[in-house]
GROMACS .gro file of C-alpha atoms in nm:
model
  334
    1GLU     CA    1  -1.653   1.780   5.060
    2ALA     CA    2  -1.689   1.403   4.998
    3ALA     CA    3  -1.465   1.480   4.641
    4LYS     CA    4  -1.185   1.583   4.860
    5ILE     CA    5  -1.182   1.214   5.095
    6PRO     CA    6  -0.988   0.939   4.909
    7LEU     CA    7  -1.284   0.718   4.928
    8ILE     CA    8  -1.224   0.537   4.611
    9PRO     CA    9  -1.038   0.221   4.655
   10LEU     CA   10  -0.812   0.111   4.345
   11SER     CA   11  -0.725  -0.210   4.170
   12ASP     CA   12  -0.381  -0.208   4.262
   13GLY     CA   13  -0.434  -0.148   4.646
   14ARG     CA   14  -0.431   0.253   4.701
   15TRP     CA   15  -0.725   0.469   4.725
   16VAL     CA   16  -0.799   0.798   4.583
   17LYS     CA   17  -1.080   1.085   4.602
   18PRO     CA   18  -1.350   1.076   4.373
   19SER     CA   19  -1.207   1.425   4.198
   20GLN     CA   20  -0.935   1.215   4.096
   21SER     CA   21  -0.930   1.250   3.716
   22ASN     CA   22  -0.921   0.944   3.486
   23VAL     CA   23  -1.098   0.722   3.771
   24PHE     CA   24  -1.332   0.413   3.600
   25LEU     CA   25  -1.497   0.119   3.675
   26PRO     CA   26  -1.455  -0.189   3.533
   27GLY     CA   27  -1.611  -0.241   3.223
   28ASP     CA   28  -1.669  -0.449   2.919
   29THR     CA   29  -1.354  -0.495   2.743
   30ASN     CA   30  -1.473  -0.797   2.631
   31GLY     CA   31  -1.161  -0.967   2.845
   32ALA     CA   32  -0.893  -0.834   2.612
   33GLU     CA   33  -0.558  -0.708   2.815
   34LEU     CA   34  -0.540  -0.301   2.839
   35PRO     CA   35  -0.229  -0.191   2.669
   36ASP     CA   36   0.066  -0.077   2.953
   37GLY     CA   37   0.061   0.354   3.006
   38LEU     CA   38  -0.268   0.435   2.954
   39ASP     CA   39  -0.305   0.725   3.224
   40THR     CA   40  -0.631   0.494   3.349
   41PHE     CA   41  -0.717   0.396   3.685
   42LEU     CA   42  -0.973   0.094   3.748
   43VAL     CA   43  -1.189   0.086   4.085
   44ASP     CA   44  -1.157  -0.244   4.269
   45HIS     CA   45  -1.342  -0.514   4.142
   46GLU     CA   46  -1.412  -0.667   4.474
   47ALA     CA   47  -1.566  -0.338   4.624
   48CYS     CA   48  -1.788  -0.296   4.325
   49GLN     CA   49  -1.951  -0.599   4.346
   50ASP     CA   50  -2.137  -0.407   4.701
   51ALA     CA   51  -2.470  -0.229   4.596
   52LYS     CA   52  -2.424   0.000   4.791
   53ARG     CA   53  -2.044   0.108   4.747
   54MET     CA   54  -2.151   0.075   4.343
   55ASP     CA   55  -2.460   0.339   4.368
   56PHE     CA   56  -2.180   0.583   4.604
   57PHE     CA   57  -1.935   0.513   4.242
   58LEU     CA   58  -2.201   0.640   4.032
   59TRP     CA   59  -2.313   0.942   4.242
   60VAL     CA   60  -1.985   1.085   4.263
   61GLY     CA   61  -1.971   1.039   3.875
   62LEU     CA   62  -1.777   0.752   3.788
   63LYS     CA   63  -1.819   0.575   3.462
   64LYS     CA   64  -1.774   0.225   3.299
   65CYS     CA   65  -1.425   0.203   3.121
   66ASP     CA   66  -1.574  -0.009   2.849
   67GLN     CA   67  -1.382  -0.113   2.502
   68ALA     CA   68  -1.489   0.216   2.333
   69GLU     CA   69  -1.345   0.446   2.562
   70VAL     CA   70  -1.014   0.229   2.605
   71CYS     CA   71  -0.968   0.297   2.248
   72ARG     CA   72  -1.019   0.658   2.297
   73MET     CA   73  -0.759   0.618   2.560
   74ILE     CA   74  -0.500   0.478   2.317
   75MET     CA   75  -0.598   0.761   2.017
   76GLY     CA   76  -0.501   1.018   2.304
   77LEU     CA   77  -0.175   0.883   2.333
   78TYR     CA   78  -0.070   0.974   1.931
   79ASN     CA   79  -0.257   1.297   1.951
   80PRO     CA   80   0.014   1.451   1.994
   81PHE     CA   81   0.227   1.159   2.002
   82ARG     CA   82   0.505   1.179   2.241
   83GLY     CA   83   0.677   0.893   2.241
   84ARG     CA   84   0.625   0.538   2.300
   85THR     CA   85   0.770   0.209   2.380
   86LEU     CA   86   0.764  -0.089   2.127
   87THR     CA   87   0.597  -0.296   2.367
   88GLY     CA   88   0.271  -0.008   2.469
   89SER     CA   89   0.286   0.030   2.052
   90VAL     CA   90   0.208  -0.378   2.000
   91GLN     CA   91  -0.042  -0.355   2.275
   92ASP     CA   92  -0.196  -0.048   2.141
   93LEU     CA   93  -0.260  -0.218   1.762
   94ILE     CA   94  -0.346  -0.546   1.898
   95TYR     CA   95  -0.635  -0.393   2.115
   96LEU     CA   96  -0.771  -0.137   1.840
   97PHE     CA   97  -0.746  -0.440   1.611
   98GLN     CA   98  -0.985  -0.650   1.864
   99THR     CA   99  -1.228  -0.413   1.951
  100PRO     CA  100  -1.525  -0.481   1.672
  101ARG     CA  101  -1.547  -0.148   1.426
  102THR     CA  102  -1.905  -0.163   1.587
  103VAL     CA  103  -1.811  -0.103   1.881
  104TYR     CA  104  -1.569   0.178   1.809
  105GLY     CA  105  -1.577   0.333   1.460
  106GLY     CA  106  -1.322   0.635   1.509
  107SER     CA  107  -0.983   0.701   1.279
  108VAL     CA  108  -0.721   0.487   1.403
  109LYS     CA  109  -0.476   0.667   1.169
  110GLU     CA  110  -0.294   0.834   1.379
  111LEU     CA  111  -0.134   0.555   1.542
  112GLN     CA  112   0.237   0.447   1.449
  113PHE     CA  113   0.492   0.185   1.448
  114ILE     CA  114   0.793   0.091   1.405
  115GLY     CA  115   0.916  -0.037   1.083
  116THR     CA  116   1.188  -0.259   0.996
  117GLY     CA  117   1.543  -0.102   0.965
  118SER     CA  118   1.445   0.185   1.168
  119PRO     CA  119   1.402   0.273   1.539
  120HIS     CA  120   1.163   0.577   1.417
  121PHE     CA  121   0.802   0.525   1.454
  122VAL     CA  122   0.636   0.625   1.193
  123TYR     CA  123   0.233   0.593   1.040
  124GLY     CA  124   0.066   0.290   0.842
  125SER     CA  125   0.051   0.501   0.543
  126ARG     CA  126   0.477   0.457   0.543
  127LEU     CA  127   0.442   0.103   0.576
  128TYR     CA  128   0.366  -0.260   0.351
  129ILE     CA  129   0.275  -0.596   0.468
  130VAL     CA  130   0.316  -0.979   0.346
  131TYR     CA  131  -0.014  -1.229   0.365
  132PRO     CA  132   0.208  -1.543   0.535
  133ASN     CA  133   0.388  -1.752   0.315
  134LYS     CA  134   0.365  -1.550  -0.003
  135THR     CA  135   0.621  -1.423  -0.206
  136THR     CA  136   0.559  -1.053  -0.401
  137ILE     CA  137   0.765  -0.784  -0.494
  138ILE     CA  138   0.724  -0.639  -0.154
  139SER     CA  139   0.887  -0.972   0.083
  140LYS     CA  140   1.167  -0.946  -0.192
  141TYR     CA  141   1.315  -0.602  -0.124
  142PHE     CA  142   1.208  -0.493   0.194
  143GLY     CA  143   1.494  -0.667   0.361
  144ASN     CA  144   1.682  -0.380   0.116
  145SER     CA  145   1.714  -0.002   0.308
  146THR     CA  146   1.719   0.176  -0.011
  147SER     CA  147   1.367   0.043  -0.150
  148GLN     CA  148   1.212   0.205   0.107
  149MET     CA  149   1.023  -0.106   0.116
  150SER     CA  150   0.997  -0.108   0.501
  151THR     CA  151   0.719  -0.382   0.723
  152PHE     CA  152   0.595  -0.394   1.066
  153ASP     CA  153   0.863  -0.457   1.307
  154PRO     CA  154   0.829  -0.879   1.328
  155VAL     CA  155   0.710  -0.823   1.711
  156TYR     CA  156   0.393  -0.652   1.532
  157ILE     CA  157   0.360  -0.960   1.323
  158GLU     CA  158   0.449  -1.214   1.653
  159ALA     CA  159   0.124  -1.075   1.853
  160VAL     CA  160  -0.077  -1.115   1.560
  161ARG     CA  161   0.013  -1.495   1.486
  162LYS     CA  162  -0.078  -1.556   1.818
  163LEU     CA  163  -0.407  -1.446   1.764
  164GLY     CA  164  -0.426  -1.679   1.477
  165LYS     CA  165  -0.592  -1.367   1.277
  166GLU     CA  166  -0.262  -1.289   1.055
  167THR     CA  167  -0.497  -1.272   0.726
  168LYS     CA  168  -0.747  -1.045   0.889
  169PHE     CA  169  -0.521  -0.805   1.047
  170ILE     CA  170  -0.373  -0.749   0.730
  171ASN     CA  171  -0.658  -0.716   0.563
  172TRP     CA  172  -0.768  -0.484   0.864
  173ALA     CA  173  -0.439  -0.262   0.842
  174CYS     CA  174  -0.456  -0.218   0.492
  175SER     CA  175  -0.842  -0.079   0.524
  176TYR     CA  176  -0.794   0.150   0.874
  177LEU     CA  177  -0.389   0.193   0.848
  178ASP     CA  178  -0.366   0.295   0.513
  179VAL     CA  179  -0.075   0.033   0.475
  180SER     CA  180  -0.047  -0.075   0.168
  181THR     CA  181   0.066  -0.494   0.072
  182LEU     CA  182   0.157  -0.331  -0.287
  183PRO     CA  183   0.442  -0.044  -0.384
  184ARG     CA  184   0.325   0.337  -0.346
  185LEU     CA  185   0.471   0.402  -0.710
  186VAL     CA  186   0.301   0.805  -0.668
  187ASP     CA  187   0.318   0.989  -0.347
  188TYR     CA  188   0.020   1.232  -0.175
  189LYS     CA  189   0.153   1.532  -0.486
  190GLY     CA  190   0.144   1.273  -0.795
  191ASP     CA  191   0.507   1.271  -0.777
  192PRO     CA  192   0.702   0.940  -0.829
  193THR     CA  193   0.808   0.795  -0.489
  194GLN     CA  194   1.129   0.658  -0.414
  195GLU     CA  195   0.999   0.276  -0.364
  196PHE     CA  196   0.932   0.376  -0.750
  197TYR     CA  197   1.281   0.525  -0.879
  198PHE     CA  198   1.438   0.180  -0.692
  199LEU     CA  199   1.237  -0.078  -0.892
  200LYS     CA  200   1.325   0.119  -1.186
  201VAL     CA  201   1.723   0.132  -1.126
  202ASN     CA  202   1.722  -0.269  -0.988
  203ALA     CA  203   1.430  -0.429  -1.114
  204VAL     CA  204   1.293  -0.330  -1.427
  205GLU     CA  205   1.123  -0.653  -1.492
  206ASP     CA  206   0.961  -0.675  -1.149
  207LEU     CA  207   0.792  -0.328  -1.207
  208LEU     CA  208   0.692  -0.404  -1.552
  209LEU     CA  209   0.538  -0.730  -1.418
  210LEU     CA  210   0.359  -0.556  -1.146
  211LEU     CA  211   0.194  -0.312  -1.363
  212ARG     CA  212   0.072  -0.580  -1.609
  213ASP     CA  213  -0.066  -0.812  -1.251
  214ASN     CA  214  -0.225  -0.474  -1.097
  215TRP     CA  215  -0.331  -0.259  -1.281
  216ASP     CA  216  -0.635  -0.154  -1.168
  217CYS     CA  217  -0.424  -0.069  -0.883
  218TYR     CA  218  -0.183   0.191  -1.049
  219ALA     CA  219  -0.397   0.271  -1.360
  220ARG     CA  220  -0.581   0.608  -1.244
  221HIS     CA  221  -0.198   0.762  -1.219
  222PHE     CA  222  -0.182   0.687  -1.626
  223ILE     CA  223  -0.503   0.848  -1.669
  224SER     CA  224  -0.331   1.266  -1.762
  225ASN     CA  225  -0.102   1.289  -2.026
  226ARG     CA  226   0.111   1.540  -1.781
  227SER     CA  227   0.155   1.258  -1.552
  228ARG     CA  228   0.466   1.259  -1.416
  229ILE     CA  229   0.494   0.896  -1.305
  230LYS     CA  230   0.340   0.797  -1.724
  231ARG     CA  231   0.622   0.970  -1.849
  232SER     CA  232   0.856   0.806  -1.613
  233ILE     CA  233   0.748   0.429  -1.695
  234SER     CA  234   0.772   0.558  -2.086
  235GLN     CA  235   1.091   0.650  -2.045
  236ILE     CA  236   1.254   0.350  -1.848
  237GLY     CA  237   1.516   0.146  -2.020
  238VAL     CA  238   1.417  -0.198  -2.108
  239LYS     CA  239   1.566  -0.529  -2.230
  240CYS     CA  240   1.509  -0.562  -2.635
  241ILE     CA  241   1.490  -0.904  -2.748
  242ASP     CA  242   1.754  -0.843  -2.982
  243GLY     CA  243   2.026  -0.801  -2.649
  244LEU     CA  244   1.996  -0.423  -2.639
  245THR     CA  245   1.850  -0.189  -2.439
  246ARG     CA  246   1.603   0.110  -2.513
  247ARG     CA  247   1.356   0.312  -2.423
  248LEU     CA  248   0.978   0.182  -2.320
  249ASP     CA  249   0.795   0.390  -2.573
  250GLU     CA  250   1.028   0.281  -2.880
  251THR     CA  251   0.943  -0.086  -2.817
  252VAL     CA  252   0.672  -0.336  -2.974
  253LEU     CA  253   0.525  -0.612  -2.787
  254PRO     CA  254   0.667  -0.916  -2.906
  255LEU     CA  255   0.363  -1.092  -3.041
  256GLU     CA  256   0.345  -1.356  -3.343
  257ALA     CA  257   0.177  -1.149  -3.614
  258LEU     CA  258   0.393  -0.788  -3.475
  259LYS     CA  259   0.687  -0.997  -3.537
  260LEU     CA  260   0.585  -1.094  -3.809
  261ALA     CA  261   0.448  -0.747  -3.994
  262GLY     CA  262   0.750  -0.511  -3.830
  263PRO     CA  263   1.071  -0.804  -3.865
  264ASP     CA  264   1.270  -0.487  -3.836
  265LEU     CA  265   1.074  -0.305  -3.492
  266ILE     CA  266   1.244  -0.325  -3.190
  267PHE     CA  267   1.045  -0.610  -2.915
  268ILE     CA  268   1.057  -0.605  -2.594
  269ASN     CA  269   1.191  -0.903  -2.451
  270ILE     CA  270   0.919  -1.035  -2.116
  271PRO     CA  271   0.754  -1.344  -2.016
  272GLU     CA  272   0.467  -1.468  -2.135
  273PRO     CA  273   0.420  -1.204  -2.428
  274GLU     CA  274   0.093  -1.352  -2.534
  275ASN     CA  275  -0.093  -1.245  -2.212
  276SER     CA  276  -0.340  -1.007  -2.251
  277ARG     CA  277  -0.310  -0.796  -1.971
  278TRP     CA  278   0.023  -0.738  -2.122
  279LEU     CA  279  -0.192  -0.469  -2.408
  280ASN     CA  280  -0.215  -0.216  -2.092
  281LEU     CA  281   0.178  -0.080  -2.180
  282SER     CA  282  -0.001   0.107  -2.481
  283THR     CA  283  -0.031   0.338  -2.273
  284PHE     CA  284   0.308   0.399  -2.191
  285GLY     CA  285   0.390   0.408  -2.631
  286VAL     CA  286   0.454   0.061  -2.699
  287LEU     CA  287   0.307  -0.078  -2.997
  288THR     CA  288   0.075  -0.348  -2.917
  289SER     CA  289  -0.121  -0.339  -3.242
  290LEU     CA  290  -0.091  -0.298  -3.623
  291SER     CA  291  -0.152   0.024  -3.621
  292THR     CA  292  -0.088   0.315  -3.844
  293GLU     CA  293   0.213   0.446  -3.629
  294PHE     CA  294   0.313   0.039  -3.645
  295TYR     CA  295   0.379   0.088  -3.989
  296LEU     CA  296   0.527   0.426  -3.981
  297ARG     CA  297   0.784   0.286  -3.781
  298GLU     CA  298   0.826  -0.017  -3.947
  299LEU     CA  299   0.896   0.274  -4.281
  300LYS     CA  300   1.136   0.411  -4.057
  301ALA     CA  301   1.321   0.124  -3.991
  302LEU     CA  302   1.356   0.026  -4.291
  303ALA     CA  303   1.484   0.356  -4.444
  304ALA     CA  304   1.733   0.337  -4.108
  305LEU     CA  305   1.887  -0.023  -4.261
  306PRO     CA  306   2.267  -0.046  -4.444
  307VAL     CA  307   2.173  -0.009  -4.838
  308ALA     CA  308   2.354  -0.462  -4.870
  309ASN     CA  309   1.973  -0.466  -4.613
  310ILE     CA  310   1.730  -0.249  -4.805
  311PRO     CA  311   1.407  -0.483  -4.884
  312SER     CA  312   1.285  -0.532  -5.203
  313LYS     CA  313   1.040  -0.282  -5.379
  314ARG     CA  314   0.767  -0.490  -5.319
  315ALA     CA  315   0.797  -0.500  -4.937
  316ILE     CA  316   0.837  -0.121  -4.934
  317GLU     CA  317   0.503  -0.138  -5.161
  318LEU     CA  318   0.285  -0.373  -4.924
  319ILE     CA  319   0.391  -0.180  -4.640
  320TYR     CA  320   0.224   0.143  -4.787
  321THR     CA  321  -0.056  -0.060  -4.891
  322LYS     CA  322  -0.125  -0.177  -4.558
  323LEU     CA  323  -0.041   0.178  -4.441
  324ALA     CA  324  -0.317   0.280  -4.662
  325SER     CA  325  -0.635   0.046  -4.548
  326ASP     CA  326  -0.500   0.118  -4.207
  327LYS     CA  327  -0.592   0.505  -4.227
  328GLU     CA  328  -0.935   0.402  -4.461
  329HIS     CA  329  -1.006   0.192  -4.180
  330GLN     CA  330  -0.976   0.491  -3.904
  331LEU     CA  331  -1.155   0.711  -4.172
  332GLU     CA  332  -1.464   0.467  -4.163
  333ILE     CA  333  -1.472   0.469  -3.802
  334GLN     CA  334  -1.502   0.846  -3.700
   0.00000   0.00000   0.00000
């Protein structure tokens, strides 16, 4: 019968029955502020100081509301997700971020957030984030709605900055929320993303620099010969040294040795061409070394020259000699 009598004093001054759901004893929440909107009732702190009353609370089955329990309740708000205020969402994020993984090791990927440029909640896998005081391709284009590079609403970042843990938060968000600091070029099906198409149309040099400087992050998408993203990048129109635009897979890396050996070829116009990381462009059909394909392209280029510009017989013989030498070298390797 005791379960039907309001015997439990709550922190807000009300009294409830022991059978009331979601009633907890004050526990170790590490001083962190509980998010608004949790379907939770805490027993009055002063009442818990009385040993006999505490024994009664435990006898009727009340449990402590510790950090792990709060985290579970927060995640319960998102599965299924029934909507949240921006303020509540920020509080949820901050609480989970401040809770050590040793206390709550459950997945937090079901969380949803408001991103820039949209009033709708989205998963972390749809958001980007920028390290403070750092110019990146994300910071450059996230303000453009067609780029699909949405970042956290500034309210989230401001809350993190108040903690003085912005860099730690960025690493945490990338590890546990699938937020990214780099553009996602491929979706979960392996198809090119809107972010990729935006860069392809509006920022080709930035896209090439992104690949050059973050090759280890993207290389796995180009392994298969049937990779759509690999084919799309190969066909991108790029600026060349002669001022014209050609397909990427029709170009040659503008290294001095290559320009000397194939002066009639099409050389891509890129910054710091001697940077060894550009050699990875060979994945997309760019010629990056003296090879059979290199000499064949040079011969084709010579054949396409106007009669007035045809090179000497000696120059053509030299190319054939190089071509034969390269083929012999390949046979030796095999």
